[in-house]
Structures are given as C-alpha cells and as structure tokens.
XYZ file of N, CA and C in Angstrom:
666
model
N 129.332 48.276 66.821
C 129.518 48.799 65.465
C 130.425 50.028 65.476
N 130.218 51.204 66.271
C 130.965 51.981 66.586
C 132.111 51.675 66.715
N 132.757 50.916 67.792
C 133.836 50.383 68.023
C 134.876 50.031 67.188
N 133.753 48.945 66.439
C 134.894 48.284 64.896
C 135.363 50.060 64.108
N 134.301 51.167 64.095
C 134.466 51.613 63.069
C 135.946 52.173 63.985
N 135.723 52.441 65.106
C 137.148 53.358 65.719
C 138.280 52.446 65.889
N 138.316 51.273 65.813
C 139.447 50.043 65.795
C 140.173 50.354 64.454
N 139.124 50.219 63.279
C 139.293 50.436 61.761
C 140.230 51.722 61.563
N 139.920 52.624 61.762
C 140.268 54.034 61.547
C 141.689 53.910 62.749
N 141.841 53.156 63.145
C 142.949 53.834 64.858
C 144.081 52.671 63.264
N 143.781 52.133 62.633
C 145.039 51.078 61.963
C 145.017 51.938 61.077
N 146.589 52.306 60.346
C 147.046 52.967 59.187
C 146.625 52.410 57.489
N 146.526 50.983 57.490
C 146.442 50.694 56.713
C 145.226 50.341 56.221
N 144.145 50.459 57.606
C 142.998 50.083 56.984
C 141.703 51.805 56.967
N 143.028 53.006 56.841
C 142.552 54.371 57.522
C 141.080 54.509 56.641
N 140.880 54.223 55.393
C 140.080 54.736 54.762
C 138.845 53.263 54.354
N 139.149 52.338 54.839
C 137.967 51.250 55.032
C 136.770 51.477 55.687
N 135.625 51.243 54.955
C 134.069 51.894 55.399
C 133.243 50.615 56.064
N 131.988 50.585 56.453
C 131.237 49.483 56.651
C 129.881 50.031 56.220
N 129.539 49.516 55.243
C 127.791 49.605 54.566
C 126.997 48.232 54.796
N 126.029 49.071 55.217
C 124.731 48.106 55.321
C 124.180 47.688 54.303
N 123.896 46.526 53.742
C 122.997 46.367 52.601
C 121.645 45.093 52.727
N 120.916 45.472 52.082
C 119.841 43.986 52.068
C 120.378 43.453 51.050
N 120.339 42.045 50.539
C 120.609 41.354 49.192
C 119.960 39.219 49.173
N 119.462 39.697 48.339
C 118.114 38.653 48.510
C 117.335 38.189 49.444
N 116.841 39.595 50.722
C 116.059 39.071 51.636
C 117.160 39.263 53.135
N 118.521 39.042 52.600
C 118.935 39.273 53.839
C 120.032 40.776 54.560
N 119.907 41.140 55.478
C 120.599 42.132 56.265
C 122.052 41.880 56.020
N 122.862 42.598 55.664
C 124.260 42.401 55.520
C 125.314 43.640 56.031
N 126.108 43.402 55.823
C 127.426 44.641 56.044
C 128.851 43.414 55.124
N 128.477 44.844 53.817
C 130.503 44.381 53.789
C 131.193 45.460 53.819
N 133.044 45.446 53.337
C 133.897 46.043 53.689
C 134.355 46.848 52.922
N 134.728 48.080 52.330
C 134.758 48.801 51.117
C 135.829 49.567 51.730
N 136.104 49.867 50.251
C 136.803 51.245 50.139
C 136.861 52.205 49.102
N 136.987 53.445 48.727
C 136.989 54.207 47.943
C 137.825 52.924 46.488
N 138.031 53.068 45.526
C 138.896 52.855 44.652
C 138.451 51.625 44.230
N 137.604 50.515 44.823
C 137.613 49.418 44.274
C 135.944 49.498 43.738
N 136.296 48.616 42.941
C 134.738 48.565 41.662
C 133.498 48.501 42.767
N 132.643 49.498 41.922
C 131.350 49.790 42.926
C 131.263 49.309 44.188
N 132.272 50.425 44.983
C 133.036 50.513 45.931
C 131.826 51.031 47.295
N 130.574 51.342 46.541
C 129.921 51.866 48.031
C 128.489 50.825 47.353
N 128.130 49.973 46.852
C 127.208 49.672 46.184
C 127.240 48.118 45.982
N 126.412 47.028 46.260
C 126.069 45.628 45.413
C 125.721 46.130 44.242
N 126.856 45.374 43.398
C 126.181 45.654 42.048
C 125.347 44.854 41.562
N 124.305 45.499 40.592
C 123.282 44.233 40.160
C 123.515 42.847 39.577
N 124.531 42.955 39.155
C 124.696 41.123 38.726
C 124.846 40.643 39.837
N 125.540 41.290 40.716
C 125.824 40.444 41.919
C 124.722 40.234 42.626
N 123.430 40.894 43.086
C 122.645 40.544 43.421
C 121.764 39.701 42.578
N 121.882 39.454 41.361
C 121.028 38.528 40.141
C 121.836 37.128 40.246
N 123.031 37.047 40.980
C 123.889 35.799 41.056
C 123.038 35.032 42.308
N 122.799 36.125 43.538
C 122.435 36.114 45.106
C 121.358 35.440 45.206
N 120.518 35.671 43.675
C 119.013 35.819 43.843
C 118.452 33.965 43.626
N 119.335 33.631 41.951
C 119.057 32.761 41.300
C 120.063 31.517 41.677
N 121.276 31.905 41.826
C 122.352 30.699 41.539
C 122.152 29.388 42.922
N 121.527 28.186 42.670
C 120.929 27.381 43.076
C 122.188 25.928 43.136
N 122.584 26.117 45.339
C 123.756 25.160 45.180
C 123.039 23.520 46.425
N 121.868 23.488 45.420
C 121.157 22.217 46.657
C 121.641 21.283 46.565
N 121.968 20.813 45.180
C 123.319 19.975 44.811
C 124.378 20.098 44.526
N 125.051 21.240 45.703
C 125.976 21.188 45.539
C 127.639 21.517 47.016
N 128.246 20.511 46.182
C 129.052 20.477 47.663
C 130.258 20.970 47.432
N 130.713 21.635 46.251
C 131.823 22.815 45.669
C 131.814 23.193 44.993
N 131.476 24.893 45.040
C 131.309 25.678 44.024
C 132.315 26.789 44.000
N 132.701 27.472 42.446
C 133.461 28.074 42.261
C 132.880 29.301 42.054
N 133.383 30.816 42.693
C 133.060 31.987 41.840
C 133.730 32.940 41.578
N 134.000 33.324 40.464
C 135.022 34.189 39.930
C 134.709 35.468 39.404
N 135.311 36.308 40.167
C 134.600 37.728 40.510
C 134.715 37.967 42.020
N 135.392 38.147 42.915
C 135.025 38.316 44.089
C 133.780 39.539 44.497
N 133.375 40.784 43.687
C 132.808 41.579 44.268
C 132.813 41.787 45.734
N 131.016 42.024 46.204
C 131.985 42.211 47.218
C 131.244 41.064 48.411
N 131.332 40.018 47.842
C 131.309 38.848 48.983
C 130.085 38.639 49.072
N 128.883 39.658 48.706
C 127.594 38.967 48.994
C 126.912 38.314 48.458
N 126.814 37.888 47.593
C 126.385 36.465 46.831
C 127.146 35.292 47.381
N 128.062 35.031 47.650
C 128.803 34.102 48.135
C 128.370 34.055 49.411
N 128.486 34.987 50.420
C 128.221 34.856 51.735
C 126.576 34.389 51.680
N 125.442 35.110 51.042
C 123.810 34.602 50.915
C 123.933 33.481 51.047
N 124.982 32.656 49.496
C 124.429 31.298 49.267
C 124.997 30.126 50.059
N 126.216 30.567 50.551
C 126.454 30.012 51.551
C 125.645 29.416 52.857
N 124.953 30.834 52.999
C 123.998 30.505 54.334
C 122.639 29.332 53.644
N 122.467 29.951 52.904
C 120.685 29.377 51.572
C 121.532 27.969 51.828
N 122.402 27.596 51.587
C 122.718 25.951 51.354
C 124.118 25.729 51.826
N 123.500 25.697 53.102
C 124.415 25.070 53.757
C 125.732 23.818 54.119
N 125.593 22.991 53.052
C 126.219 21.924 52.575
C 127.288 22.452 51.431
N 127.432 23.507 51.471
C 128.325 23.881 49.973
C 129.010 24.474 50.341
N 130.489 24.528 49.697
C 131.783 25.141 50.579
C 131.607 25.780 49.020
N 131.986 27.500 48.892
C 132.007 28.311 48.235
C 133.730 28.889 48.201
N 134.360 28.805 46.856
C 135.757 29.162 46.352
C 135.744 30.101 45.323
N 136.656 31.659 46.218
C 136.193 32.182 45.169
C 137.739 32.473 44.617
N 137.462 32.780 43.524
C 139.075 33.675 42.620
C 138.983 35.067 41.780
N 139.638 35.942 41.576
C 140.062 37.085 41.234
C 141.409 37.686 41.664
N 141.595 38.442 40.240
C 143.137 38.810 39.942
C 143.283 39.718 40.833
N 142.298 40.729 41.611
C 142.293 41.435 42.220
C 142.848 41.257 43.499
N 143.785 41.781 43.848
C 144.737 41.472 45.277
C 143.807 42.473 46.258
N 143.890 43.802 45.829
C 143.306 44.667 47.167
C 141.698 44.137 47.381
N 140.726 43.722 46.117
C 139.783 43.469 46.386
C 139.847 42.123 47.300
N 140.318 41.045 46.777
C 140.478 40.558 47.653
C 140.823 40.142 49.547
N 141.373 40.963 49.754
C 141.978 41.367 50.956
C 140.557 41.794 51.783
N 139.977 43.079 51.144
C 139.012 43.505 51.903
C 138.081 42.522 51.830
N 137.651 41.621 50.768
C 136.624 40.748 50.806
C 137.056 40.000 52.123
N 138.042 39.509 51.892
C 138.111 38.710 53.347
C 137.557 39.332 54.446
N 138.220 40.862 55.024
C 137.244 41.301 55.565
C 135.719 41.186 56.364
N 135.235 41.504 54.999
C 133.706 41.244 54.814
C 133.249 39.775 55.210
N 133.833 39.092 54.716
C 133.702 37.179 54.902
C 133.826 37.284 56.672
N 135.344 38.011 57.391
C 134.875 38.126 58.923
C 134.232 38.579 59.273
N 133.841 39.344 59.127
C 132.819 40.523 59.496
C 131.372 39.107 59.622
N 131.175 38.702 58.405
C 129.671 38.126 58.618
C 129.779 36.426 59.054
N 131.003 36.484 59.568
C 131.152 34.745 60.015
C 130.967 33.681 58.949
N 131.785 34.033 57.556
C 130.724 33.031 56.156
C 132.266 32.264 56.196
N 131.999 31.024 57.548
C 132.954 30.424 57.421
C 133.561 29.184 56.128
N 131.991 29.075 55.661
C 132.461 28.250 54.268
C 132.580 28.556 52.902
N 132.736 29.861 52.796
C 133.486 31.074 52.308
C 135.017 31.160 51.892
N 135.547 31.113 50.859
C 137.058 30.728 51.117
C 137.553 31.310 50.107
N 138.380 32.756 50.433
C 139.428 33.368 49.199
C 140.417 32.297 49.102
N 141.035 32.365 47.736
C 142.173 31.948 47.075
C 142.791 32.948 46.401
N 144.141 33.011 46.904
C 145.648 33.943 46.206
C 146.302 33.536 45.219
N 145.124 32.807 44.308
C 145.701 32.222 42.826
C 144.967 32.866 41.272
N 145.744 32.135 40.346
C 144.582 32.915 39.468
C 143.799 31.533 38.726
N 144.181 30.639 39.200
C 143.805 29.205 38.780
C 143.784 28.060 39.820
N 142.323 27.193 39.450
C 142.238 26.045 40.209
C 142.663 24.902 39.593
N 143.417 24.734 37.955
C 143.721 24.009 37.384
C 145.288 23.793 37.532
N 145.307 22.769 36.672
C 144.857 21.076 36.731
C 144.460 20.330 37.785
N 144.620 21.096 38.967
C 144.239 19.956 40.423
C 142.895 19.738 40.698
N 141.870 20.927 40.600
C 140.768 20.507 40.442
C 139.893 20.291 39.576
N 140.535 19.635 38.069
C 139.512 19.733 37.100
C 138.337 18.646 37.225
N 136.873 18.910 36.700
C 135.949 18.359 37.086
C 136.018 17.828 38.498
N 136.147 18.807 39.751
C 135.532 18.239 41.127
C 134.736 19.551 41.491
N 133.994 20.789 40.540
C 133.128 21.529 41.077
C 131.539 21.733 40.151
N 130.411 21.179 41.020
C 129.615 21.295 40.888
C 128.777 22.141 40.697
N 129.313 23.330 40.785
C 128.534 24.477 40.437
C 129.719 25.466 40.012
N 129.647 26.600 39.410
C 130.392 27.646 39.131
C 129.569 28.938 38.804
N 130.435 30.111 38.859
C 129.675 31.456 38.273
C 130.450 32.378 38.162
N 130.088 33.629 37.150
C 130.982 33.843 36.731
C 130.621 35.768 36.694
N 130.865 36.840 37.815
C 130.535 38.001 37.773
C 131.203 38.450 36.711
N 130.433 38.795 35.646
C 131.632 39.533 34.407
C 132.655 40.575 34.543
N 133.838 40.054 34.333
C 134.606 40.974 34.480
C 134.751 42.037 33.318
N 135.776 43.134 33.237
C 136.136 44.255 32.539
C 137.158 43.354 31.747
N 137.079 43.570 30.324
C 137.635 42.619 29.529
C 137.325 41.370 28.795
N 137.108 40.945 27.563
C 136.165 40.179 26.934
C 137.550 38.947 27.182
N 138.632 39.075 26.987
C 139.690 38.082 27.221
C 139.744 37.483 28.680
N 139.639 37.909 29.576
C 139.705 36.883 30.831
C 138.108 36.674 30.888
N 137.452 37.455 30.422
C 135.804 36.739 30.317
C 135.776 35.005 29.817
N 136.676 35.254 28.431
C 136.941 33.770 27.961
C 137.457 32.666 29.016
N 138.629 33.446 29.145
C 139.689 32.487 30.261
C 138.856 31.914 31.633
N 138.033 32.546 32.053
C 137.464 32.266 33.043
C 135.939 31.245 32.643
N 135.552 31.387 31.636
C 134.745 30.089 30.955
C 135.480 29.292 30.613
N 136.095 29.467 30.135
C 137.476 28.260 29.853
C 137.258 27.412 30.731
N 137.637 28.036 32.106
C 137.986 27.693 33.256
C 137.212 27.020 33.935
N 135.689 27.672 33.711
C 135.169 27.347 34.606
C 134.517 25.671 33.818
N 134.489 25.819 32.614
C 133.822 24.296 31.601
C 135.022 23.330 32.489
N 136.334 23.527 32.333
C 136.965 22.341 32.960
C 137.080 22.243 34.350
N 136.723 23.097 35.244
C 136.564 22.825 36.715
C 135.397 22.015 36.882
N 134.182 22.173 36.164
C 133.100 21.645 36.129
C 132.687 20.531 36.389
N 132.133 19.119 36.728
C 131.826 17.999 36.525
C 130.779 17.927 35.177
N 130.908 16.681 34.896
C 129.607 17.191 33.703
C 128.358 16.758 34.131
N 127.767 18.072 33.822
C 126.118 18.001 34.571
C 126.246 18.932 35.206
N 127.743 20.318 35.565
C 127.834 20.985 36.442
C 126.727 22.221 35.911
N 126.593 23.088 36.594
C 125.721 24.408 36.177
C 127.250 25.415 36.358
N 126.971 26.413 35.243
C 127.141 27.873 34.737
C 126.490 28.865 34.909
N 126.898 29.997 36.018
C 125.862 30.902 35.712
C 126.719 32.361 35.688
N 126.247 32.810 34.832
C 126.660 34.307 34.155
C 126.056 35.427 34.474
N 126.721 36.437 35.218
C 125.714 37.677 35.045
C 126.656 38.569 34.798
N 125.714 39.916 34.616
C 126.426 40.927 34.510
C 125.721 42.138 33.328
N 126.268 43.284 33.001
C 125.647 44.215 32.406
C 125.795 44.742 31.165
N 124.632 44.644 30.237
C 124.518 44.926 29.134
C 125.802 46.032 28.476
N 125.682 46.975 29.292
C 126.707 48.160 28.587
C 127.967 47.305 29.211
N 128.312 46.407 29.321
C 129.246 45.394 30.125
C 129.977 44.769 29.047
N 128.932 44.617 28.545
C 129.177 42.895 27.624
C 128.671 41.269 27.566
N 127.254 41.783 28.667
C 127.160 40.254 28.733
C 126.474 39.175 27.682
N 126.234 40.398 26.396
C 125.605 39.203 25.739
C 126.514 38.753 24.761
N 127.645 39.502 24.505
C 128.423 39.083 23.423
C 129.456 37.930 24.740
N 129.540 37.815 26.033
C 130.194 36.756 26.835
C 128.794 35.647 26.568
N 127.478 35.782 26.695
C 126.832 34.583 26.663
C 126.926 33.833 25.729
N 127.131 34.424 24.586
C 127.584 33.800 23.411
C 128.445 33.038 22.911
N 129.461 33.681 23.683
C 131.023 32.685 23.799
C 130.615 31.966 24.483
N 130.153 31.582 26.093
C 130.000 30.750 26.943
C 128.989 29.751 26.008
N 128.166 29.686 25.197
C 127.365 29.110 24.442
C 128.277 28.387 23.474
N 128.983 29.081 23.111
C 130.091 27.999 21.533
C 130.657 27.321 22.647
N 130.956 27.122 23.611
C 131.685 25.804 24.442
C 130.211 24.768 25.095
N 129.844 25.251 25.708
C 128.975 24.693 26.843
C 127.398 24.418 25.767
N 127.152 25.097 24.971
C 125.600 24.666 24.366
C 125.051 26.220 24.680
N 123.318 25.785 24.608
C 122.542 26.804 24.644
C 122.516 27.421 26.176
N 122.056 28.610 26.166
C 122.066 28.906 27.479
C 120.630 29.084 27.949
N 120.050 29.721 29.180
C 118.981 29.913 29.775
C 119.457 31.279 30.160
N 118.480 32.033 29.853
C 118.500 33.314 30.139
C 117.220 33.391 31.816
N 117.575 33.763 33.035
C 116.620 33.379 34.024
C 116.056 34.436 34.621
N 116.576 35.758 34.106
C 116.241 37.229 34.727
C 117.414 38.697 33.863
N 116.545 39.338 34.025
C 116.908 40.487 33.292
C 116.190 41.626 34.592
N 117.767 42.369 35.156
C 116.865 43.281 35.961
C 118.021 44.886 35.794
N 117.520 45.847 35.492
C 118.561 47.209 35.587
C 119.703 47.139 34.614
N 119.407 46.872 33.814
C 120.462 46.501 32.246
C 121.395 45.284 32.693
N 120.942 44.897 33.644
C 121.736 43.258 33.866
C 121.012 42.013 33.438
N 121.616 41.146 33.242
C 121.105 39.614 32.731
C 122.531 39.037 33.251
N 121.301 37.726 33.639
C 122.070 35.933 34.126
C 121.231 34.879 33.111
N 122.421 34.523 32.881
C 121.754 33.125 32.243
C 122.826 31.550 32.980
N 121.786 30.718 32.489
C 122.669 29.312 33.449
C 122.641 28.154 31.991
N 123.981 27.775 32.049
C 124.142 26.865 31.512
C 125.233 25.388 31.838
N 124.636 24.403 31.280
C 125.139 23.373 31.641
C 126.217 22.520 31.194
N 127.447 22.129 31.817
C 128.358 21.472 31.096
C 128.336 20.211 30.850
N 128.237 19.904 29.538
C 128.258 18.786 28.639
C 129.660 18.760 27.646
N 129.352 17.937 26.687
C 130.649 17.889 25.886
C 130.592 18.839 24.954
N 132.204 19.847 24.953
C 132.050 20.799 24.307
C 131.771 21.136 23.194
N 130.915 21.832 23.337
C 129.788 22.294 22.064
C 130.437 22.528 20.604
N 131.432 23.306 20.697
C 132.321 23.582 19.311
C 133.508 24.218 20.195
N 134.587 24.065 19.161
C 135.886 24.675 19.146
C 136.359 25.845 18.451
N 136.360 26.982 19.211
C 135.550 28.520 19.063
C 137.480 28.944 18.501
N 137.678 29.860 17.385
C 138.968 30.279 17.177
C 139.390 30.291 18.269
N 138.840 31.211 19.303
C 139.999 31.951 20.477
C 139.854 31.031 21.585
N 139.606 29.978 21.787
C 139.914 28.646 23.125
C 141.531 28.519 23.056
N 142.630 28.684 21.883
C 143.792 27.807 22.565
C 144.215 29.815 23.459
N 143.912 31.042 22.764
C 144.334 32.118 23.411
C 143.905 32.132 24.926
N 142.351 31.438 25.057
C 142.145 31.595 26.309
C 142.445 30.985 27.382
N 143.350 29.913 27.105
C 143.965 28.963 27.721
C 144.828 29.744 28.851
N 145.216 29.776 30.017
C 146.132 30.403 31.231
C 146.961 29.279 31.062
N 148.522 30.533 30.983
C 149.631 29.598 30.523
C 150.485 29.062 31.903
N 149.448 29.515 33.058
C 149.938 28.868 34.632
C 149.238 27.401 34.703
N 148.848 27.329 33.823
C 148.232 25.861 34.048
C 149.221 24.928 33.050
N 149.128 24.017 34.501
C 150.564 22.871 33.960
C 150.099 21.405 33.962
N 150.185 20.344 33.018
C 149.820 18.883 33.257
C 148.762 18.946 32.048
N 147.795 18.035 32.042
C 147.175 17.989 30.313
C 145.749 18.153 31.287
N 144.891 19.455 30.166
C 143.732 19.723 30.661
C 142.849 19.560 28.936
N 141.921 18.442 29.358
C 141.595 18.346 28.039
C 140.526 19.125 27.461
N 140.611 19.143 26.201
C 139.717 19.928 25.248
C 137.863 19.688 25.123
N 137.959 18.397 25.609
C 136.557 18.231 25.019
C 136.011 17.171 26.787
C-alpha cells in the first residue's frame, strides 16, 4: 500500500491522486480520488443506495451512468457475477481515475466507455440500467431517454440520488416515459426508486429536446 502510494506521488501527473478506504454494502474497498472531482474524498449516498439495492441476477448487461466513484459497479459486479457492467459519463478526468479504481480492485467486468452514447448500436440489448443523478435536470432527461431505449422490455431502471439534488422532480420525468415507479429506500436525503420498461407511458413536451443529437440511424419513440 505504501509503495503504490510512493509510485503515485514519484508520477507528475498523477502528483495529487489519494487512495481511501471505504466499506460499501458489506464490502472493504479502496478507490482513486482526487481533490476537484464530485465528492472527491467520500461514497456518496446514492451511490451506496444503487450498491445496496440494484439487483443484476438476471442480468448479463447492464448500463450505468454516472461513473462516481466505481463502487457500486465494482460491488455488483462481484454480487453477480454473470453481468458485465458499462459505464458512461461526460466526465473525462472522472473517468480516467475511475479506471484507476476499477485496477486497483481487479473489477475486470467493469468497463469505462469514452463516449457519451450507446445508441443506436445497442438499443434494447441491456437488461438492467441506472442512473446516479447527475447536476442538471437536462442530461437527467437525456440519460432516461437513454437509458428506456438501451433497455430490453422488461428491463429494470433504477434511480438514485438527493433530494436537495432533484430526485423527485427526475422520478417524475422517468415516470411520464417508463410508468409508475417503486420507491425502495430513502436514506440521508437520498432516494432510489426502480422502474420498469414497458411501452412508453406518454410523450412528455421535452423527449424530442432530450434526444442526443450524436445519435445517428432511427431510434424509436415508443
């Protein structure tokens, strides 16, 4: 441990990269931080409310959008072993260090992507999805958007994130596409709820805005 930290510190670019210990649903962890990136010394609570609940027994590709910082992804990875976990965020530096973290804990079925979209190539081939709320009620959309047509139908939705956040005015939107939701825990001004993709529920004003105009080929509406 020592070692990594003096390897870490001897490289210029990685001068100010930390290693924290954390528990997160039961298990011992270490990810990779740095000053500047979102709750940068800390699991934040949605992310551990994602760690706790999001259930991939059936499932053999799941999407999550939000990288934080890798530990929900890395947990469920291990919890269910049969599921290759894809994650996405706009975030370049977060990203980078997540990878990191992903070496650091060997979560070989774990897999950043340097995109901001899995569409049109993978629409309906992921069985599960989730969605750490981001800063911004507009890529909140885009990324339900996203995640209803990555989906298979029958796929699960699951949402977390924090009240002074926004997550109930996002459950709501995620509800005018997808149906009712399930609310499954409320812990530290955070809430997750899971919902299921079926045929879309209604056609909400702001679906053609939330549309990502990198997506090319016909991705349908309903």
């Amino acid at each position: 441990f020592l070692d990594y930290i003096h390897l870490m510190s001897s490289r210029p670019e990685n001068s100010t990269l930390q290693i924290i210990e954390c528990q997160v649903a039961g298990e011992q962890l270490q990810f990779i931080t740095k000053p500047g990136l979102p709750n940068w010394n800390a699991v934040s609570p949605a992310e551990m409310l994602l760690a706790e609940w999001v259930d991939l027994s059936s499932t053999n590709q799941a999407v999550g959008f939000g990288v934080g910082h890798c530990m929900a992804a890395i947990v469920l990875s291990r919890r269910f072993e049969a599921s290759r976990v894809h994650l996405l965020d706009p975030d370049f530096p977060s990203l980078l260090v997540a990878q990191e973290t992903i070496d650091r804990n060997a979560a070989a079925r774990v897999c950043i992507h340097h995109r901001i979209s899995f569409l049109p190539e993978f629409q309906g081939e992921m069985d599960t999805a989730w969605i750490d709320l981001p800063k911004g009620r507009d890529l909140t959309r885009r990324w339900l958007l996203e995640a209803y047509h990555l989906l298979r139908p029958g796929g699960r939705l699951y949402l977390a994130g924090a009240n002074s956040q926004g997550i109930q005015p996002a459950i709501r939107d995620a509800q005018e596409i997808f149906g009712p939701a399930a609310i499954l825990d409320y812990q530290k001004g955070n809430r997750i709820a899971r919902l299921v993709r079926k045929q879309m529920h209604s056609n909400p004003a702001w679906l053609h805005q939330a549309r990502c105009s990198t997506w090319s080929g016909p991705v349908a509406e309903t």
